[in-house]
Amino acid sequence: MLRVVSWNINGIRRPLQGVANQEPSNCAAVAVGRILDELDADIVCLQETKVTRDALTEPLAIVEGYNSYFSFSRNRSGYSGVATFCKDNATPVAAEEGLSGLFATQNGDVGCYGNMDEFTQEELRALDSEGRALLTQHKIRHVIILGDLNTAHRPIDHWDAVNLECFEEDPGRKWMDSLLSNLGCQSASHVGPFIDSYRCFQPKQEGAFTCWSAVTGARHLNYGSRLDYVLGDRTLVIDTFQASFLLPEVMGSDHCPVGAVLSVSSVPAKQCPPLCTRFLPEFAGTQLKILRFLVPLEQSPVLEQSTLQHNNQTRVQTCQNKAQVRSTRPQPSQVGSSRGQKNLKSYFQPSPSCPQASPDIELPSLPLMSALMTPKTPEEKAVAKVVKGQAKTSEAKDEKELRTSFWKSVLAGPLRTPLCGGHREPCVMRTVKKPGPNLGRRFYMCARPRGPPTDPSSRCNFFLWSRPS
């Protein structure tokens, strides 16, 4: 029996949940080995590894019991990338990067690229430079295509296909229509070269999804689509496929693994193809290191003795020069007396050049304004006193209210989170990231995960812009 598994892992270097528990510092490297053991497949194909060759470490690339093959993105770092891990009992005969053969080596290439006359060499090279495809040839004369095809083929493969405009007119679905047979293993009006193995065994299974939005938490309510496939040529699927399955319980990515079981025996090759990572110079021990260029300088005994004598003479001469400098240096008392340094108290004595004010000088007196503002009668004096008291009381009250409102605004904390209209539960705040006039604005929405509109436990349509603080 041969078991093959495909998984969009969404980054091979980050710690994965569900399959790998928390480990020490080499968590990512340990996680890869544990993932392969848990999937228990003879051939494991990983997508979205998001690692470039300069960032690939030996623990990630070389796992005991497996031989691995990587295709990297040559233009962007942390983008795309695929990898294939084969057990030693399923070692391929040949392995190659890309689909066009432009990156094929002299030995170990797969070949059979088909007719590509409608594409230019630049277009093919740009496509294969993204690191999206790997070819491995085994001792089985059939073809299997597996991975993330990023297209939900039929309406049954998408939760909300009814509300999507021109679902059948999508170019990706038209391409899959020409690639696949319409009714799986049964005869149909259109017979493509390949069969969707899962729909061959589960033609009417609803809710069989492999990808969910991690931002909206749609996996909790299984609100997703089926984008990952295991396709096989008609003869292979009909004659040797025993099962095709999904593994939605495996967490750690926004995709889940998919796979199939074949009733064939894997025949390993005698040696790994040249593309195998264990043959990379940085892992095979053939890469030159900088220490190889640093050779210790060897000196003859005569030269070492002359160098030592010269260093001793230089040290004696330096000591004599320092002694001469110390003998000619003046004493601190002599330096102070020669410079005529002043005492610190001299700076606090009054300077004779500063004029002092004479006590006989009289300052001009200003007329008192109170004499001009004196009320004429006692009644007016009483009224003025009352008005002045009321003004002081009102001013003190206004100042107190101002201080109270200020401290209330400071100590009140953030605004209270609003409740959604559908469930009367606290909302969650999001930020607009789409370019446009509202970029950066914050808003409130229902905190529940996204799901079908008919499910009352899914997210409601509540929306409210956040007021600026």
PDB file of N, CA and C in Angstrom, residues 15-87:
ATOM      1  N   PRO A  15       6.239  27.253  14.479  1.00  0.00           N
ATOM      2  CA  PRO A  15       5.704  26.136  15.251  1.00  0.00           C
ATOM      3  C   PRO A  15       4.259  25.850  14.846  1.00  0.00           C
ATOM      4  N   LEU A  16       3.924  24.569  14.751  1.00  0.00           N
ATOM      5  CA  LEU A  16       2.599  24.162  14.317  1.00  0.00           C
ATOM      6  C   LEU A  16       1.827  23.594  15.495  1.00  0.00           C
ATOM      7  N   GLN A  17       0.530  23.881  15.492  1.00  0.00           N
ATOM      8  CA  GLN A  17      -0.333  23.430  16.567  1.00  0.00           C
ATOM      9  C   GLN A  17      -0.995  22.120  16.175  1.00  0.00           C
ATOM     10  N   GLY A  18      -1.471  21.411  17.151  1.00  0.00           N
ATOM     11  CA  GLY A  18      -2.232  20.199  16.887  1.00  0.00           C
ATOM     12  C   GLY A  18      -1.343  18.994  16.706  1.00  0.00           C
ATOM     13  N   VAL A  19      -0.381  19.068  15.760  1.00  0.00           N
ATOM     14  CA  VAL A  19       0.472  17.918  15.489  1.00  0.00           C
ATOM     15  C   VAL A  19       1.709  17.953  16.365  1.00  0.00           C
ATOM     16  N   ALA A  20       2.346  19.127  16.447  1.00  0.00           N
ATOM     17  CA  ALA A  20       3.584  19.254  17.214  1.00  0.00           C
ATOM     18  C   ALA A  20       3.339  20.067  18.474  1.00  0.00           C
ATOM     19  N   ASN A  21       3.699  19.520  19.611  1.00  0.00           N
ATOM     20  CA  ASN A  21       3.591  20.255  20.860  1.00  0.00           C
ATOM     21  C   ASN A  21       4.751  21.218  20.995  1.00  0.00           C
ATOM     22  N   GLN A  22       4.701  22.020  22.041  1.00  0.00           N
ATOM     23  CA  GLN A  22       5.768  22.981  22.253  1.00  0.00           C
ATOM     24  C   GLN A  22       7.058  22.247  22.602  1.00  0.00           C
ATOM     25  N   GLU A  23       8.113  22.647  21.918  1.00  0.00           N
ATOM     26  CA  GLU A  23       9.418  22.029  22.100  1.00  0.00           C
ATOM     27  C   GLU A  23      10.429  23.096  22.485  1.00  0.00           C
ATOM     28  N   PRO A  24      11.686  22.734  22.716  1.00  0.00           N
ATOM     29  CA  PRO A  24      12.698  23.739  23.030  1.00  0.00           C
ATOM     30  C   PRO A  24      12.982  24.646  21.849  1.00  0.00           C
ATOM     31  N   SER A  25      14.203  25.192  21.793  1.00  0.00           N
ATOM     32  CA  SER A  25      14.536  26.228  20.821  1.00  0.00           C
ATOM     33  C   SER A  25      14.378  25.751  19.384  1.00  0.00           C
ATOM     34  N   ASN A  26      14.606  24.464  19.106  1.00  0.00           N
ATOM     35  CA  ASN A  26      14.490  23.962  17.741  1.00  0.00           C
ATOM     36  C   ASN A  26      13.092  23.431  17.491  1.00  0.00           C
ATOM     37  N   CYS A  27      12.085  24.202  17.888  1.00  0.00           N
ATOM     38  CA  CYS A  27      10.700  23.739  17.806  1.00  0.00           C
ATOM     39  C   CYS A  27      10.299  23.451  16.376  1.00  0.00           C
ATOM     40  N   ALA A  28      10.631  24.347  15.434  1.00  0.00           N
ATOM     41  CA  ALA A  28      10.212  24.164  14.050  1.00  0.00           C
ATOM     42  C   ALA A  28      10.842  22.917  13.446  1.00  0.00           C
ATOM     43  N   ALA A  29      12.125  22.703  13.739  1.00  0.00           N
ATOM     44  CA  ALA A  29      12.799  21.522  13.192  1.00  0.00           C
ATOM     45  C   ALA A  29      12.208  20.243  13.758  1.00  0.00           C
ATOM     46  N   VAL A  30      11.914  20.233  15.054  1.00  0.00           N
ATOM     47  CA  VAL A  30      11.317  19.054  15.668  1.00  0.00           C
ATOM     48  C   VAL A  30       9.906  18.843  15.145  1.00  0.00           C
ATOM     49  N   ALA A  31       9.193  19.957  14.884  1.00  0.00           N
ATOM     50  CA  ALA A  31       7.813  19.853  14.417  1.00  0.00           C
ATOM     51  C   ALA A  31       7.731  19.163  13.077  1.00  0.00           C
ATOM     52  N   VAL A  32       8.671  19.389  12.168  1.00  0.00           N
ATOM     53  CA  VAL A  32       8.629  18.760  10.853  1.00  0.00           C
ATOM     54  C   VAL A  32       8.699  17.245  10.982  1.00  0.00           C
ATOM     55  N   GLY A  33       9.613  16.763  11.801  1.00  0.00           N
ATOM     56  CA  GLY A  33       9.708  15.325  11.996  1.00  0.00           C
ATOM     57  C   GLY A  33       8.456  14.737  12.614  1.00  0.00           C
ATOM     58  N   ARG A  34       7.873  15.448  13.570  1.00  0.00           N
ATOM     59  CA  ARG A  34       6.659  14.947  14.214  1.00  0.00           C
ATOM     60  C   ARG A  34       5.483  15.001  13.264  1.00  0.00           C
ATOM     61  N   ILE A  35       5.431  16.018  12.406  1.00  0.00           N
ATOM     62  CA  ILE A  35       4.356  16.098  11.421  1.00  0.00           C
ATOM     63  C   ILE A  35       4.416  14.917  10.469  1.00  0.00           C
ATOM     64  N   LEU A  36       5.599  14.630   9.964  1.00  0.00           N
ATOM     65  CA  LEU A  36       5.745  13.508   9.046  1.00  0.00           C
ATOM     66  C   LEU A  36       5.370  12.193   9.720  1.00  0.00           C
ATOM     67  N   ASP A  37       5.719  12.049  10.982  1.00  0.00           N
ATOM     68  CA  ASP A  37       5.375  10.820  11.694  1.00  0.00           C
ATOM     69  C   ASP A  37       3.862  10.708  11.911  1.00  0.00           C
ATOM     70  N   GLU A  38       3.210  11.841  12.241  1.00  0.00           N
ATOM     71  CA  GLU A  38       1.774  11.811  12.491  1.00  0.00           C
ATOM     72  C   GLU A  38       0.986  11.577  11.199  1.00  0.00           C
ATOM     73  N   LEU A  39       1.415  12.180  10.098  1.00  0.00           N
ATOM     74  CA  LEU A  39       0.720  11.966   8.829  1.00  0.00           C
ATOM     75  C   LEU A  39       0.922  10.548   8.321  1.00  0.00           C
ATOM     76  N   ASP A  40       2.047   9.950   8.681  1.00  0.00           N
ATOM     77  CA  ASP A  40       2.305   8.542   8.376  1.00  0.00           C
ATOM     78  C   ASP A  40       2.067   8.233   6.901  1.00  0.00           C
ATOM     79  N   ALA A  41       2.701   9.007   6.033  1.00  0.00           N
ATOM     80  CA  ALA A  41       2.545   8.818   4.595  1.00  0.00           C
ATOM     81  C   ALA A  41       3.896   8.477   3.981  1.00  0.00           C
ATOM     82  N   ASP A  42       3.839   7.748   2.881  1.00  0.00           N
ATOM     83  CA  ASP A  42       5.072   7.427   2.166  1.00  0.00           C
ATOM     84  C   ASP A  42       5.599   8.630   1.401  1.00  0.00           C
ATOM     85  N   ILE A  43       4.689   9.471   0.908  1.00  0.00           N
ATOM     86  CA  ILE A  43       5.066  10.683   0.177  1.00  0.00           C
ATOM     87  C   ILE A  43       4.234  11.824   0.741  1.00  0.00           C
ATOM     88  N   VAL A  44       4.884  12.877   1.211  1.00  0.00           N
ATOM     89  CA  VAL A  44       4.214  14.051   1.770  1.00  0.00           C
ATOM     90  C   VAL A  44       4.618  15.263   0.940  1.00  0.00           C
ATOM     91  N   CYS A  45       3.622  15.941   0.387  1.00  0.00           N
ATOM     92  CA  CYS A  45       3.858  17.141  -0.424  1.00  0.00           C
ATOM     93  C   CYS A  45       3.364  18.358   0.355  1.00  0.00           C
ATOM     94  N   LEU A  46       4.237  19.322   0.582  1.00  0.00           N
ATOM     95  CA  LEU A  46       3.919  20.524   1.353  1.00  0.00           C
ATOM     96  C   LEU A  46       3.937  21.737   0.439  1.00  0.00           C
ATOM     97  N   GLN A  47       2.950  22.610   0.615  1.00  0.00           N
ATOM     98  CA  GLN A  47       2.903  23.869  -0.128  1.00  0.00           C
ATOM     99  C   GLN A  47       3.022  25.043   0.840  1.00  0.00           C
ATOM    100  N   GLU A  48       3.353  26.202   0.275  1.00  0.00           N
ATOM    101  CA  GLU A  48       3.535  27.438   1.055  1.00  0.00           C
ATOM    102  C   GLU A  48       4.557  27.231   2.170  1.00  0.00           C
ATOM    103  N   THR A  49       5.711  26.662   1.829  1.00  0.00           N
ATOM    104  CA  THR A  49       6.759  26.512   2.836  1.00  0.00           C
ATOM    105  C   THR A  49       7.343  27.855   3.257  1.00  0.00           C
ATOM    106  N   LYS A  50       7.303  28.835   2.366  1.00  0.00           N
ATOM    107  CA  LYS A  50       7.738  30.211   2.667  1.00  0.00           C
ATOM    108  C   LYS A  50       9.159  30.252   3.218  1.00  0.00           C
ATOM    109  N   VAL A  51      10.040  29.520   2.585  1.00  0.00           N
ATOM    110  CA  VAL A  51      11.436  29.507   2.995  1.00  0.00           C
ATOM    111  C   VAL A  51      12.294  29.570   1.740  1.00  0.00           C
ATOM    112  N   THR A  52      13.343  30.353   1.796  1.00  0.00           N
ATOM    113  CA  THR A  52      14.305  30.427   0.709  1.00  0.00           C
ATOM    114  C   THR A  52      15.514  29.568   1.037  1.00  0.00           C
ATOM    115  N   ARG A  53      16.356  29.360   0.048  1.00  0.00           N
ATOM    116  CA  ARG A  53      17.466  28.443   0.247  1.00  0.00           C
ATOM    117  C   ARG A  53      18.431  28.949   1.315  1.00  0.00           C
ATOM    118  N   ASP A  54      18.651  30.259   1.378  1.00  0.00           N
ATOM    119  CA  ASP A  54      19.582  30.783   2.379  1.00  0.00           C
ATOM    120  C   ASP A  54      19.029  30.658   3.796  1.00  0.00           C
ATOM    121  N   ALA A  55      17.700  30.528   3.942  1.00  0.00           N
ATOM    122  CA  ALA A  55      17.098  30.394   5.271  1.00  0.00           C
ATOM    123  C   ALA A  55      16.800  28.953   5.633  1.00  0.00           C
ATOM    124  N   LEU A  56      17.039  28.025   4.718  1.00  0.00           N
ATOM    125  CA  LEU A  56      16.765  26.612   4.991  1.00  0.00           C
ATOM    126  C   LEU A  56      17.873  26.030   5.851  1.00  0.00           C
ATOM    127  N   THR A  57      17.489  25.440   6.965  1.00  0.00           N
ATOM    128  CA  THR A  57      18.458  24.835   7.876  1.00  0.00           C
ATOM    129  C   THR A  57      18.471  23.324   7.691  1.00  0.00           C
ATOM    130  N   GLU A  58      19.543  22.720   8.134  1.00  0.00           N
ATOM    131  CA  GLU A  58      19.688  21.275   7.956  1.00  0.00           C
ATOM    132  C   GLU A  58      18.630  20.478   8.708  1.00  0.00           C
ATOM    133  N   PRO A  59      18.243  20.840   9.954  1.00  0.00           N
ATOM    134  CA  PRO A  59      17.180  20.070  10.624  1.00  0.00           C
ATOM    135  C   PRO A  59      15.851  20.127   9.894  1.00  0.00           C
ATOM    136  N   LEU A  60      15.564  21.235   9.189  1.00  0.00           N
ATOM    137  CA  LEU A  60      14.317  21.325   8.440  1.00  0.00           C
ATOM    138  C   LEU A  60      14.373  20.523   7.147  1.00  0.00           C
ATOM    139  N   ALA A  61      15.540  20.468   6.529  1.00  0.00           N
ATOM    140  CA  ALA A  61      15.650  19.861   5.205  1.00  0.00           C
ATOM    141  C   ALA A  61      15.910  18.371   5.267  1.00  0.00           C
ATOM    142  N   ILE A  62      16.660  17.921   6.245  1.00  0.00           N
ATOM    143  CA  ILE A  62      17.071  16.515   6.305  1.00  0.00           C
ATOM    144  C   ILE A  62      16.455  15.892   7.555  1.00  0.00           C
ATOM    145  N   VAL A  63      15.490  15.014   7.327  1.00  0.00           N
ATOM    146  CA  VAL A  63      14.793  14.320   8.402  1.00  0.00           C
ATOM    147  C   VAL A  63      15.126  12.835   8.286  1.00  0.00           C
ATOM    148  N   GLU A  64      15.431  12.215   9.408  1.00  0.00           N
ATOM    149  CA  GLU A  64      15.826  10.806   9.399  1.00  0.00           C
ATOM    150  C   GLU A  64      14.701   9.932   8.860  1.00  0.00           C
ATOM    151  N   GLY A  65      15.039   9.077   7.930  1.00  0.00           N
ATOM    152  CA  GLY A  65      14.064   8.177   7.328  1.00  0.00           C
ATOM    153  C   GLY A  65      13.415   8.716   6.079  1.00  0.00           C
ATOM    154  N   TYR A  66      13.735   9.978   5.703  1.00  0.00           N
ATOM    155  CA  TYR A  66      13.122  10.612   4.540  1.00  0.00           C
ATOM    156  C   TYR A  66      14.214  11.223   3.662  1.00  0.00           C
ATOM    157  N   ASN A  67      13.904  11.388   2.375  1.00  0.00           N
ATOM    158  CA  ASN A  67      14.715  12.213   1.486  1.00  0.00           C
ATOM    159  C   ASN A  67      13.807  13.304   0.938  1.00  0.00           C
ATOM    160  N   SER A  68      14.280  14.540   0.960  1.00  0.00           N
ATOM    161  CA  SER A  68      13.429  15.700   0.679  1.00  0.00           C
ATOM    162  C   SER A  68      13.917  16.451  -0.545  1.00  0.00           C
ATOM    163  N   TYR A  69      12.965  17.201  -1.136  1.00  0.00           N
ATOM    164  CA  TYR A  69      13.226  17.981  -2.349  1.00  0.00           C
ATOM    165  C   TYR A  69      12.469  19.298  -2.210  1.00  0.00           C
ATOM    166  N   PHE A  70      13.172  20.417  -2.457  1.00  0.00           N
ATOM    167  CA  PHE A  70      12.594  21.742  -2.251  1.00  0.00           C
ATOM    168  C   PHE A  70      12.638  22.535  -3.557  1.00  0.00           C
ATOM    169  N   SER A  71      11.616  23.372  -3.729  1.00  0.00           N
ATOM    170  CA  SER A  71      11.608  24.385  -4.781  1.00  0.00           C
ATOM    171  C   SER A  71      11.342  25.723  -4.113  1.00  0.00           C
ATOM    172  N   PHE A  72      12.237  26.684  -4.316  1.00  0.00           N
ATOM    173  CA  PHE A  72      12.178  27.960  -3.612  1.00  0.00           C
ATOM    174  C   PHE A  72      11.704  29.068  -4.542  1.00  0.00           C
ATOM    175  N   SER A  73      11.154  30.108  -3.947  1.00  0.00           N
ATOM    176  CA  SER A  73      10.850  31.318  -4.695  1.00  0.00           C
ATOM    177  C   SER A  73      12.147  32.093  -4.903  1.00  0.00           C
ATOM    178  N   ARG A  74      12.454  32.376  -6.137  1.00  0.00           N
ATOM    179  CA  ARG A  74      13.718  33.044  -6.466  1.00  0.00           C
ATOM    180  C   ARG A  74      13.615  34.559  -6.475  1.00  0.00           C
ATOM    181  N   ASN A  75      12.415  35.101  -6.376  1.00  0.00           N
ATOM    182  CA  ASN A  75      12.240  36.546  -6.494  1.00  0.00           C
ATOM    183  C   ASN A  75      11.779  37.199  -5.197  1.00  0.00           C
ATOM    184  N   ARG A  76      11.078  36.479  -4.354  1.00  0.00           N
ATOM    185  CA  ARG A  76      10.536  37.048  -3.122  1.00  0.00           C
ATOM    186  C   ARG A  76      10.887  36.150  -1.950  1.00  0.00           C
ATOM    187  N   SER A  77      11.244  36.780  -0.841  1.00  0.00           N
ATOM    188  CA  SER A  77      11.584  36.035   0.364  1.00  0.00           C
ATOM    189  C   SER A  77      10.332  35.803   1.197  1.00  0.00           C
ATOM    190  N   GLY A  78      10.211  34.616   1.797  1.00  0.00           N
ATOM    191  CA  GLY A  78       9.045  34.298   2.615  1.00  0.00           C
ATOM    192  C   GLY A  78       7.778  34.163   1.815  1.00  0.00           C
ATOM    193  N   TYR A  79       7.891  33.654   0.587  1.00  0.00           N
ATOM    194  CA  TYR A  79       6.740  33.592  -0.313  1.00  0.00           C
ATOM    195  C   TYR A  79       6.738  32.249  -1.021  1.00  0.00           C
ATOM    196  N   SER A  80       5.546  31.635  -1.124  1.00  0.00           N
ATOM    197  CA  SER A  80       5.351  30.414  -1.891  1.00  0.00           C
ATOM    198  C   SER A  80       6.331  29.325  -1.438  1.00  0.00           C
ATOM    199  N   GLY A  81       6.781  28.493  -2.370  1.00  0.00           N
ATOM    200  CA  GLY A  81       7.698  27.406  -2.057  1.00  0.00           C
ATOM    201  C   GLY A  81       6.977  26.095  -1.789  1.00  0.00           C
ATOM    202  N   VAL A  82       7.490  25.009  -2.351  1.00  0.00           N
ATOM    203  CA  VAL A  82       6.925  23.679  -2.143  1.00  0.00           C
ATOM    204  C   VAL A  82       8.049  22.718  -1.766  1.00  0.00           C
ATOM    205  N   ALA A  83       7.663  21.611  -1.137  1.00  0.00           N
ATOM    206  CA  ALA A  83       8.632  20.593  -0.725  1.00  0.00           C
ATOM    207  C   ALA A  83       7.960  19.231  -0.768  1.00  0.00           C
ATOM    208  N   THR A  84       8.742  18.219  -1.078  1.00  0.00           N
ATOM    209  CA  THR A  84       8.265  16.833  -1.102  1.00  0.00           C
ATOM    210  C   THR A  84       9.189  15.989  -0.235  1.00  0.00           C
ATOM    211  N   PHE A  85       8.601  15.298   0.731  1.00  0.00           N
ATOM    212  CA  PHE A  85       9.336  14.382   1.597  1.00  0.00           C
ATOM    213  C   PHE A  85       8.918  12.958   1.240  1.00  0.00           C
ATOM    214  N   CYS A  86       9.875  12.145   0.853  1.00  0.00           N
ATOM    215  CA  CYS A  86       9.622  10.750   0.495  1.00  0.00           C
ATOM    216  C   CYS A  86      10.331   9.843   1.497  1.00  0.00           C
ATOM    217  N   LYS A  87       9.618   8.838   1.949  1.00  0.00           N
ATOM    218  CA  LYS A  87      10.280   7.854   2.792  1.00  0.00           C
ATOM    219  C   LYS A  87      11.366   7.137   1.991  1.00  0.00           C
TER     220      LYS A  87
END
